[in-house]
Amino acid sequence: MSISIENLNKRFGDHVALNDINLEVKSGELLALLGPSGCGKTTLLRIIGGLDVADSGKLLVNGLDIAQRDARERNVGFVFQHYALFRHMTVFENVAFGLRVKPRKERPSDAEIKRRVTHLLQLVQLDWVADRFPSQLSGGQRQRIALARALAVEPKILLLDEPFGALDAKVRKELRRWLRQLHDELHITSVFVTHDQEEALEVADRVVVMNHGKVEQIGSPDEVYATPASPFVYQFIGNVNLFHSRIHSAWTEQHGDAVAYVRPHDIDISHTQQDNEALAGEIKLIRAVGAIVRAEVAVAGSDELVEIELSRERFDAEPMVNGDRVFIRPRQVRVFE
Amino acid sequence: MSLTTNNRIAVNTRITTTESKPVIGLLLIVALTYLVLFLGLPLYAVFHEAFSKGSELYWSALKEADALSAIKLTLLVAVIAVPANLVFGIAAAWAIAKFEFKGKSLLITLIDLPFAVSPVVSGLVYVLLFGAQGWLGPWLMEHDIKLIFAVPGIVLATIFVTFPFIARELIPLMQAQGRDEEEAAVSLGASGWQTFWRVTLPNIKWGLLYGVILCNARAMGEFGAVSVVSGHIRGLTNTMPLHVEILYNEYNFVAAFAVASLLALLALVTLGVKSLVEWQAQRSGEPLHGAH
């Protein structure tokens, strides 16, 4: 099922939540909506799921306008950040819920419900907790049950709202890898919302970066990281150093009012001056963090601190300590006016 | 060095956060004396007075025709007022807790109105509206509808006085639970009705029961508002509290305390059921009130 969103707008009072959103979700892909909190990503997801209504614009699923349809008629699976499991039902009844509320004619028999629920619980590797209540499960288990429940009605589209947001770091990593595998098995068109860039880059086929109710960039994880389309994307995804053209005109190769964006790992650092574009500075702090070495360099003649990342190999070839006089030079610069 | 200083601070704070034994003892004695003096003693007096002339007189006071009709009327009023406020309470709490709309704070304030207004005044409002000299009095008279000094007036006054109980109990509970589960149910294909019966109602059942118990106790025990609209017609518009007053004013103490003992018994049963509900709710892990 492909989803296509055209000129979608949504306001809450004076606040513009979504401003003229245009977006295509391809059939079978896993798309991430990435942005800071309040950027409208959850609102967009809720509108696709029918839990909120857009003020204007089109929402097409397989070319069919579904904007006027109720959430219950959309055949969309929704997974909530805080699980939203039915607290008074067992895990089994939670997963069976979508089957039990079907109209009598479409409702499967009890034996069929049992078979399908058991199958789903096996799929999320939790068939052994069928008789427990949600309050007796860990966060990661609850979210897997929530996913099984959403899948029970065989939705055409799966929507996940910050699905791992309430979990601790380790479980989050495990679960997102597991979600990616599950998606590769089921190939169900999925959209998930996250504010965690690492999560979006690791899991999604394509990433939509949003800010202030607008789409900033749509692209593969590699595209949005390597070639950010706007200063916002540059700063939101990964770390970045800013250089104003008024001070560093040699770097920006421009004399107007522009800003150069440089990733910390795109800066060379050396005791010897590379060429006359290099800036002199002093190492304020240098330390190894896992596989990389991080340095903060104060540029001579200004109070700016430049963040630099270099590989351990590079560091071992030319060791440096705090207080060293060094020269820095960018390998790759992106200029935005 | 700094470690030992930290330790000393920790010990000090522990000491200052607990009271000394004599203070705890004194607090307990004050609370218990107060309870015995103002709750236990009167309760004992009611039953003591009721049985002062033997149990035979006690039973005959209860079996007397006017007493029976007062008991029946009290039950009838409760049977109408409690379900009415049950429906109203759920509807109001649902609207307030799960939707945003204009005039929400006004609605919450209005729900609290019966708590703020003296019951006598609420009774008088009904007399002003529906009484013979009231705004709607002539129209009601023309159509031969009698509300004041009749059973419908008593029911109306009781509903008015008791309507905050259930709504007030449910609003914080439903606000704390949020809309997530209902949204999940709808996205799974449940209709509004299915969502209510299968998700919302089971989640609020203990809080609802708690509200119903309190509402019922007040509906049966209400005096002020009912007294104004009832007219005290023996055998027709007397509820139990009104009947007690009449008997007492006639110096018929045994009968007065006999009927009063029923009301006291109702209070004890209410307290018992209330703790049972609280205990059950705690055991099932579903909080009775909004805050955990």
XYZ file of C-alpha atoms in Angstrom:
629
model
C 0.000 0.000 0.000
C 1.492 3.322 -0.988
C 0.535 6.492 0.871
C 0.605 9.870 -0.741
C 0.110 13.103 1.142
C -0.600 16.304 -0.762
C -0.644 19.864 0.590
C -1.608 18.782 4.085
C -2.225 21.513 6.691
C -3.120 21.388 10.365
C -3.396 24.088 13.020
C -4.084 23.893 16.745
C -5.419 27.364 17.522
C -2.597 29.751 16.603
C 0.010 27.020 16.411
C 0.741 25.693 12.920
C 1.386 22.004 13.443
C 1.710 21.038 9.776
C 2.469 23.466 6.982
C 1.817 22.258 3.433
C 3.201 18.729 3.760
C 3.876 16.733 0.585
C 5.102 13.203 1.016
C 5.115 9.797 -0.684
C 5.432 6.538 1.217
C 6.262 3.706 -1.161
C 4.577 0.351 -0.862
C 6.430 -1.926 1.540
C 8.976 0.590 2.757
C 9.882 1.576 6.303
C 9.836 5.355 6.532
C 11.026 7.417 9.493
C 9.602 10.819 10.422
C 12.495 12.481 12.232
C 12.525 15.822 14.001
C 12.717 17.605 17.335
C 9.691 17.530 19.642
C 6.929 19.841 18.507
C 7.902 19.604 14.825
C 4.569 18.036 13.839
C 5.755 14.487 13.172
C 3.347 12.855 15.618
C 0.457 14.986 14.329
C 1.219 13.810 10.791
C 1.248 10.188 11.940
C -2.036 10.602 13.805
C -3.642 12.143 10.729
C -2.546 9.177 8.607
C -4.014 6.878 11.270
C -7.279 8.817 11.477
C -6.815 9.830 15.122
C -6.597 13.504 14.087
C -8.185 15.306 11.166
C -6.261 17.605 8.811
C -7.618 21.092 8.113
C -6.930 20.770 4.387
C -5.050 18.604 1.927
C -5.270 15.122 0.511
C -4.415 11.757 2.009
C -4.362 8.987 -0.595
C -3.809 5.303 0.069
C -3.228 3.385 -3.144
C -4.673 6.386 -4.982
C -7.869 6.382 -2.894
C -8.700 9.437 -0.767
C -9.265 8.235 2.804
C -9.288 11.631 4.539
C -13.000 11.303 5.361
C -12.804 7.748 6.692
C -12.958 6.877 10.382
C -9.909 5.439 12.089
C -11.721 2.119 12.493
C -12.336 1.817 8.766
C -8.791 2.612 7.696
C -7.242 -0.756 8.450
C -4.197 0.836 10.001
C -2.180 -0.638 12.851
C -1.111 1.932 15.419
C 1.635 1.454 18.019
C 1.790 4.087 20.770
C 4.794 5.440 22.633
C 3.367 4.387 25.990
C 2.074 1.055 24.651
C -1.617 1.788 25.413
C -2.225 -1.860 26.229
C -5.637 -2.581 27.764
C -4.627 -2.800 31.404
C -7.511 -4.987 32.552
C -7.026 -7.637 29.848
C -4.469 -10.429 29.645
C -1.834 -10.334 26.932
C -3.850 -12.894 24.961
C -7.038 -10.805 25.155
C -5.117 -7.676 24.195
C -3.911 -9.280 20.985
C -7.316 -10.855 20.341
C -9.165 -7.552 20.797
C -9.107 -6.476 17.154
C -10.548 -9.858 16.097
C -13.233 -9.950 18.797
C -14.695 -6.530 17.930
C -15.197 -7.388 14.265
C -18.814 -7.499 13.045
C -20.356 -10.929 13.613
C -20.112 -11.933 9.959
C -16.376 -11.251 9.701
C -15.465 -12.418 13.193
C -13.286 -15.547 13.222
C -14.290 -18.519 15.391
C -12.794 -18.873 18.884
C -10.483 -21.631 17.665
C -9.311 -19.478 14.769
C -8.749 -16.502 17.114
C -6.684 -18.698 19.409
C -4.617 -19.964 16.491
C -3.926 -16.504 15.136
C -3.136 -14.917 18.511
C -0.756 -17.751 19.371
C 0.952 -17.332 16.015
C 1.385 -13.577 16.575
C 2.728 -14.092 20.075
C 5.257 -16.541 18.629
C 6.184 -13.953 16.010
C 7.050 -11.429 18.739
C 8.682 -14.251 20.756
C 6.363 -13.806 23.729
C 3.940 -16.752 23.561
C 4.875 -17.672 27.138
C 3.320 -14.527 28.649
C -0.160 -15.019 27.131
C -1.918 -15.243 30.521
C -0.170 -12.314 32.166
C -1.402 -8.771 32.532
C 0.438 -5.830 30.930
C 1.535 -4.524 34.335
C 3.541 -7.729 34.836
C 5.663 -7.166 31.708
C 8.782 -5.089 31.087
C 8.642 -2.081 28.782
C 10.238 -3.908 25.875
C 7.829 -6.828 26.239
C 4.840 -4.485 26.396
C 5.854 -2.788 23.181
C 6.232 -6.139 21.414
C 2.742 -7.102 22.603
C 1.431 -3.744 21.353
C 2.961 -4.550 17.978
C 1.409 -8.030 17.924
C -1.960 -6.480 18.793
C -1.663 -3.994 15.934
C -0.702 -6.768 13.510
C -3.643 -8.984 14.542
C -6.106 -7.157 12.312
C -3.756 -7.601 9.325
C -3.384 -3.880 8.703
C -2.356 -2.528 5.318
C -0.265 0.153 6.996
C 1.637 0.107 10.277
C 2.153 3.374 12.162
C 4.518 3.599 15.127
C 4.646 6.677 17.355
C 8.054 6.878 19.089
C 7.806 3.123 19.637
C 11.056 2.869 21.581
C 10.955 6.296 23.211
C 10.024 5.017 26.676
C 12.614 2.228 26.792
C 16.156 2.264 28.124
C 19.088 2.496 25.720
C 20.032 -1.167 25.540
C 16.499 -2.500 25.019
C 15.897 0.251 22.484
C 18.834 -0.887 20.370
C 17.787 -4.523 20.515
C 14.206 -3.763 19.699
C 14.905 -1.541 16.728
C 17.091 -4.188 15.108
C 14.332 -6.685 15.755
C 11.753 -4.318 14.204
C 13.917 -4.003 11.092
C 14.092 -7.808 10.769
C 10.362 -8.126 11.306
C 9.723 -5.546 8.625
C 11.950 -7.431 6.217
C 9.812 -10.523 6.830
C 6.388 -8.903 6.597
C 7.006 -6.065 4.097
C 4.155 -4.041 5.485
C 4.204 -0.336 4.598
C 5.343 1.300 7.833
C 5.841 4.825 9.100
C 7.531 5.466 12.410
C 8.092 8.655 14.326
C 11.276 9.325 16.238
C 13.353 12.188 17.584
C 16.426 9.947 17.764
C 18.554 10.414 14.636
C 20.563 7.271 15.271
C 17.367 5.228 15.387
C 16.061 6.747 12.155
C 19.337 6.276 10.301
C 19.743 2.698 11.460
C 16.238 1.374 10.902
C 14.548 3.281 8.085
C 14.676 2.838 4.320
C 14.077 6.540 3.923
C 14.070 9.416 6.380
C 11.837 12.485 6.393
C 13.402 15.275 8.434
C 10.823 17.701 9.796
C 11.040 21.020 11.614
C 8.367 23.577 12.586
C 5.643 21.719 10.724
C 7.587 21.558 7.465
C 9.488 18.860 5.630
C 13.169 19.851 5.547
C 14.499 16.905 3.574
C 13.468 13.480 2.324
C 16.114 10.932 1.461
C 17.938 7.746 2.320
C 19.735 7.712 5.685
C 23.038 8.201 3.888
C 21.737 11.155 1.857
C 20.403 13.099 4.821
C 23.653 12.556 6.698
C 26.134 13.149 3.895
C 24.327 15.857 1.937
C 21.999 17.743 4.254
C 19.652 20.016 2.338
C 19.467 22.763 4.938
C 21.345 24.171 7.928
C 18.686 22.627 10.183
C 19.294 19.116 8.856
C 23.049 19.644 9.205
C 22.703 20.534 12.854
C 20.002 18.055 13.740
C 21.714 15.011 12.250
C 25.173 14.507 13.610
C 27.528 17.097 15.102
C 28.671 20.106 13.146
C 30.970 23.127 13.434
C 29.850 26.533 12.182
C 32.191 29.090 10.619
C 31.009 32.560 9.701
C 32.273 33.863 6.378
C 33.101 37.261 7.810
C 35.823 35.676 9.894
C 36.844 32.691 7.787
C 36.377 33.900 4.232
C 39.072 31.558 2.995
C 37.011 28.540 4.097
C 33.682 29.610 2.754
C 35.219 30.970 -0.448
C 32.596 33.657 -0.206
C 32.588 37.134 1.207
C 28.882 37.679 1.800
C 27.047 36.810 4.977
C 27.305 33.025 4.811
C 27.923 30.193 7.226
C 30.118 27.174 6.548
C 29.108 23.813 8.065
C 31.828 21.281 8.730
C 31.442 17.848 10.367
C 33.915 17.154 13.204
C 35.394 14.197 11.307
C 35.915 16.315 8.176
C 38.610 18.451 9.820
C 42.341 17.714 9.617
C 44.451 18.479 12.635
C 48.244 18.627 12.622
C 51.259 20.200 14.357
C 52.552 21.440 11.006
C 50.751 24.010 8.867
C 49.084 22.175 5.923
C 48.672 25.280 3.695
C 47.803 28.947 4.100
C 44.088 28.207 4.528
C 44.749 26.380 7.780
C 43.842 28.047 11.069
C 46.148 28.106 14.053
C 44.751 27.094 17.414
C 45.358 25.442 20.748
C 44.039 22.084 21.963
C 41.842 22.695 25.001
C 40.725 19.133 25.534
C 41.574 15.868 23.856
C 40.408 12.405 24.870
C 39.724 9.025 23.374
C 36.072 7.946 23.304
C 35.875 4.332 22.222
C 37.089 3.973 18.653
C 37.559 7.694 18.018
C 39.474 10.558 19.556
C 37.669 13.834 20.256
C 39.421 17.180 20.451
C 38.297 20.686 21.186
C 40.458 23.360 19.593
C 40.338 27.062 20.422
C 40.998 29.041 17.253
C 43.618 31.752 17.734
C 42.164 35.248 17.745
C 38.578 34.212 18.477
C 36.671 32.578 21.321
C 35.225 29.812 19.126
C 35.743 26.169 20.078
C 35.981 23.759 17.145
C 35.026 20.124 17.673
C 37.186 17.620 15.855
C 37.010 13.833 15.604
C 39.915 11.749 14.380
C 40.526 8.042 14.137
C 42.765 6.279 16.639
C 45.194 5.396 13.862
C 45.556 9.043 12.905
C 46.036 9.955 16.555
C 48.620 7.215 17.118
C 50.597 8.457 14.075
C 50.758 11.960 15.545
C 49.961 11.984 19.272
C 48.746 15.242 20.788
C 48.148 16.504 24.298
C 46.217 19.344 25.890
C 47.797 22.723 25.226
C 49.504 21.756 21.940
C 49.662 24.447 19.258
C 48.048 22.948 16.160
C 46.695 23.807 12.726
C 43.243 22.768 11.558
C 41.921 22.580 8.034
C 38.552 21.392 6.691
C 38.413 18.584 4.139
C 34.784 19.165 3.262
C 32.744 22.341 3.696
C 29.099 23.073 3.039
C 28.061 26.705 2.776
C 24.573 28.046 3.431
C 23.787 31.732 3.016
C 37.614 13.625 54.644
C 34.732 14.796 52.525
C 33.210 11.306 52.726
C 32.852 11.442 56.503
C 31.237 14.885 56.311
C 28.683 13.499 53.863
C 27.903 10.644 56.193
C 27.322 12.956 59.077
C 24.885 15.020 57.038
C 22.976 11.918 56.007
C 22.589 10.786 59.600
C 21.399 14.220 60.651
C 18.663 14.420 58.007
C 17.383 10.966 58.938
C 16.992 12.066 62.523
C 15.138 15.264 61.710
C 12.635 13.586 59.340
C 11.080 11.310 61.993
C 9.195 12.501 65.058
C 10.081 11.398 68.538
C 7.959 8.720 70.213
C 6.166 11.034 72.710
C 5.083 13.300 69.845
C 3.672 10.377 67.845
C 1.881 9.141 70.977
C 0.390 12.549 71.649
C -0.845 12.894 68.054
C -2.463 9.459 68.258
C -4.193 10.236 71.554
C -5.578 13.521 70.224
C -6.914 11.842 67.058
C -8.449 8.899 68.923
C -10.081 11.021 71.629
C -11.582 13.182 68.941
C -12.936 10.129 67.111
C -14.490 8.600 70.217
C -15.982 11.892 71.385
C -17.506 13.029 68.120
C -18.174 9.798 66.210
C -18.175 6.777 68.492
C -20.217 8.233 71.333
C -23.095 9.577 69.192
C -23.243 6.304 67.268
C -23.473 4.398 70.535
C -26.144 6.813 71.793
C -28.321 6.212 68.727
C -28.437 2.454 69.231
C -28.643 2.734 73.016
C -31.663 5.057 72.834
C -33.323 2.963 70.102
C -33.257 -0.154 72.270
C -33.839 1.633 75.618
C -37.427 0.362 75.900
C -36.677 -3.158 74.628
C -36.407 -4.652 71.205
C -40.169 -5.163 70.877
C -40.826 -1.431 70.848
C -37.911 -1.031 68.470
C -39.385 -3.384 65.878
C -42.886 -2.007 66.212
C -41.534 1.492 65.583
C -40.026 0.240 62.345
C -43.100 -1.727 61.288
C -45.422 1.200 61.757
C -47.127 2.252 58.474
C -45.638 5.755 58.256
C -42.159 4.443 59.031
C -42.496 1.787 56.333
C -43.648 4.321 53.779
C -40.707 6.596 54.701
C -38.304 3.686 54.181
C -39.936 2.872 50.843
C -39.786 6.481 49.669
C -36.118 6.745 50.664
C -35.321 3.603 48.666
C -37.346 4.855 45.696
C -35.514 8.194 45.688
C -32.141 6.438 45.811
C -33.150 4.011 43.045
C -33.924 6.950 40.745
C -31.261 9.452 41.824
C -28.250 7.117 41.827
C -28.687 5.728 38.260
C -29.466 9.232 36.984
C -26.238 10.556 38.460
C -24.398 7.459 37.269
C -25.248 8.251 33.663
C -24.636 11.965 34.146
C -21.378 11.382 36.021
C -19.902 9.093 33.370
C -20.973 11.409 30.538
C -19.592 14.532 32.230
C -16.336 12.863 33.304
C -15.819 11.421 29.828
C -16.375 14.786 28.169
C -14.119 16.628 30.609
C -11.312 14.079 30.766
C -11.063 13.013 27.133
C -12.041 16.040 25.047
C -11.093 19.678 24.756
C -13.978 22.119 24.410
C -14.936 25.680 25.249
C -16.571 26.177 28.630
C -14.881 23.131 30.151
C -13.831 24.920 33.326
C -17.342 26.334 33.627
C -18.754 22.803 33.517
C -16.324 21.652 36.211
C -17.340 24.601 38.381
C -21.034 23.845 37.859
C -20.515 20.232 38.899
C -19.071 21.511 42.173
C -21.992 23.877 42.744
C -24.060 21.510 44.937
C -21.032 21.129 47.239
C -20.751 24.901 47.560
C -24.431 25.733 48.009
C -26.286 25.000 51.235
C -28.784 22.138 50.666
C -31.582 24.312 52.014
C -30.876 26.872 49.308
C -30.942 24.185 46.580
C -34.329 23.088 47.914
C -35.581 26.658 47.873
C -34.460 27.056 44.235
C -36.804 24.236 43.274
C -39.650 25.791 45.219
C -38.981 29.094 43.460
C -39.020 27.363 40.090
C -41.798 24.845 40.418
C -43.799 25.943 43.498
C -47.345 27.341 43.260
C -45.954 30.898 43.384
C -42.871 29.976 41.354
C -41.924 30.821 37.754
C -43.243 27.614 36.251
C -45.899 27.062 38.944
C -48.948 28.316 37.001
C -48.000 26.339 33.877
C -47.494 23.152 35.924
C -50.816 23.720 37.694
C -52.608 24.111 34.364
C -51.254 20.769 33.213
C -51.971 19.183 36.577
C -48.322 18.340 37.281
C -47.335 18.407 40.912
C -43.604 18.611 41.682
C -43.282 20.498 44.942
C -44.621 18.854 48.113
C -44.658 15.629 46.084
C -42.342 12.754 45.271
C -40.946 14.202 41.960
C -39.715 17.297 43.813
C -37.909 15.140 46.366
C -36.262 13.135 43.605
C -35.182 16.309 41.769
C -33.742 17.890 44.915
C -31.872 14.694 45.761
C -30.414 14.427 42.258
C -29.251 18.017 42.479
C -27.589 17.576 45.849
C -25.859 14.300 44.939
C -24.717 14.900 41.399
C -21.064 15.823 42.118
C -20.268 12.516 43.805
C -19.796 10.225 40.820
C -18.515 12.854 38.379
C -15.955 14.135 40.905
C -14.709 10.605 41.516
C -14.301 9.795 37.817
C -12.800 13.013 36.397
C -9.289 12.742 37.934
C -9.239 8.990 37.324
C -10.115 9.303 33.645
C -7.776 12.259 33.192
C -4.906 10.190 34.568
C -5.721 7.281 32.260
C -5.675 9.491 29.179
C -7.049 8.686 25.740
C -4.448 6.189 24.566
C -6.381 2.999 25.237
C -9.536 4.321 23.588
C -7.531 5.409 20.551
C -5.903 2.003 20.369
C -9.327 0.334 20.509
C -10.697 2.521 17.721
C -7.668 1.931 15.511
C -8.211 -1.813 16.021
C -11.698 -1.442 14.562
C -13.874 -1.102 17.683
C -16.999 1.046 17.482
C -17.635 3.799 20.032
C -20.002 1.539 21.929
C -17.566 -1.395 21.953
C -14.796 0.924 23.100
C -16.934 2.126 25.995
C -18.042 -1.316 27.186
C -14.795 -3.177 26.604
C -12.159 -0.554 27.421
C -13.420 2.568 29.218
C -15.898 1.013 31.650
C -13.657 -1.808 32.913
C -10.889 0.736 33.513
C -13.058 2.926 35.739
C -15.141 0.249 37.443
C -13.660 0.591 40.941
C -13.753 4.379 40.931
C -17.296 4.245 39.614
C -18.412 1.842 42.340
C -16.792 4.056 44.949
C -18.683 7.080 43.621
C -21.961 5.152 43.549
C -21.570 4.134 47.194
C -20.951 7.701 48.330
C -23.759 9.018 46.111
C -26.183 6.435 47.511
C -25.296 7.226 51.112
C -25.950 10.897 50.541
C -29.139 10.292 48.532
C -30.626 8.272 51.398
C -29.415 10.611 54.128
C -30.147 14.007 52.548
C -32.152 16.243 54.863
C -31.974 19.982 54.045
C -32.974 20.154 50.395
C -35.564 17.416 50.738
C -37.051 19.032 53.832
C -37.797 22.228 51.891
C -39.512 20.594 48.911
C -41.213 17.721 50.725
C -43.929 19.449 52.788
C -43.611 16.680 55.407
C -46.833 14.876 54.504
C -46.878 11.729 56.600
C -47.047 8.514 54.678
C -46.637 10.389 51.376
C -43.618 12.710 51.191
C -41.587 11.770 54.239
C -38.182 10.232 53.722
C -36.390 8.544 56.595
C -34.424 11.606 57.802
C -37.616 13.704 57.733
C -39.533 11.010 59.552
C -36.885 10.939 62.276
C -37.243 14.668 62.767
C -41.040 14.508 63.039
C -40.947 11.673 65.549
C -38.337 13.474 67.592
C -40.365 16.688 67.644
C -43.316 14.648 68.943
C -41.157 13.408 71.852
C -41.402 9.873 70.475
C -37.732 9.227 71.172
C -37.668 5.442 70.891
C -39.277 5.484 67.427
C -37.088 8.402 66.307
C -33.901 6.627 67.323
C -35.143 3.324 65.911
C -35.459 4.861 62.416
C -32.231 6.788 62.977
C -30.485 3.533 63.804
C -31.354 2.290 60.308
C -29.629 5.322 58.830
C -26.659 4.756 61.106
C -26.561 1.144 59.988
C -26.593 2.304 56.381
C -23.589 4.491 57.166
C -21.725 1.536 58.666
C -22.534 -0.686 55.689
C -21.405 2.105 53.347
C -18.088 2.382 55.160
C -17.665 -1.387 55.039
C -18.369 -1.624 51.310
C -16.177 1.397 50.688
C -13.150 -0.193 52.338
C -13.902 -3.442 50.529
C -13.869 -1.618 47.178
C -10.662 0.192 48.100
C -9.047 -3.074 49.089
C -10.189 -4.849 45.923
C -9.019 -1.990 43.702
C -5.627 -2.015 45.363
C -5.353 -5.776 45.004
C -6.161 -5.691 41.294
C -3.513 -2.989 40.831
C -5.937 -0.488 39.360
C -5.759 2.818 41.189
C -9.077 4.085 42.512
C -8.151 7.724 42.217
C -6.320 9.675 39.550
C -2.957 9.936 41.254
C -0.887 6.789 41.772
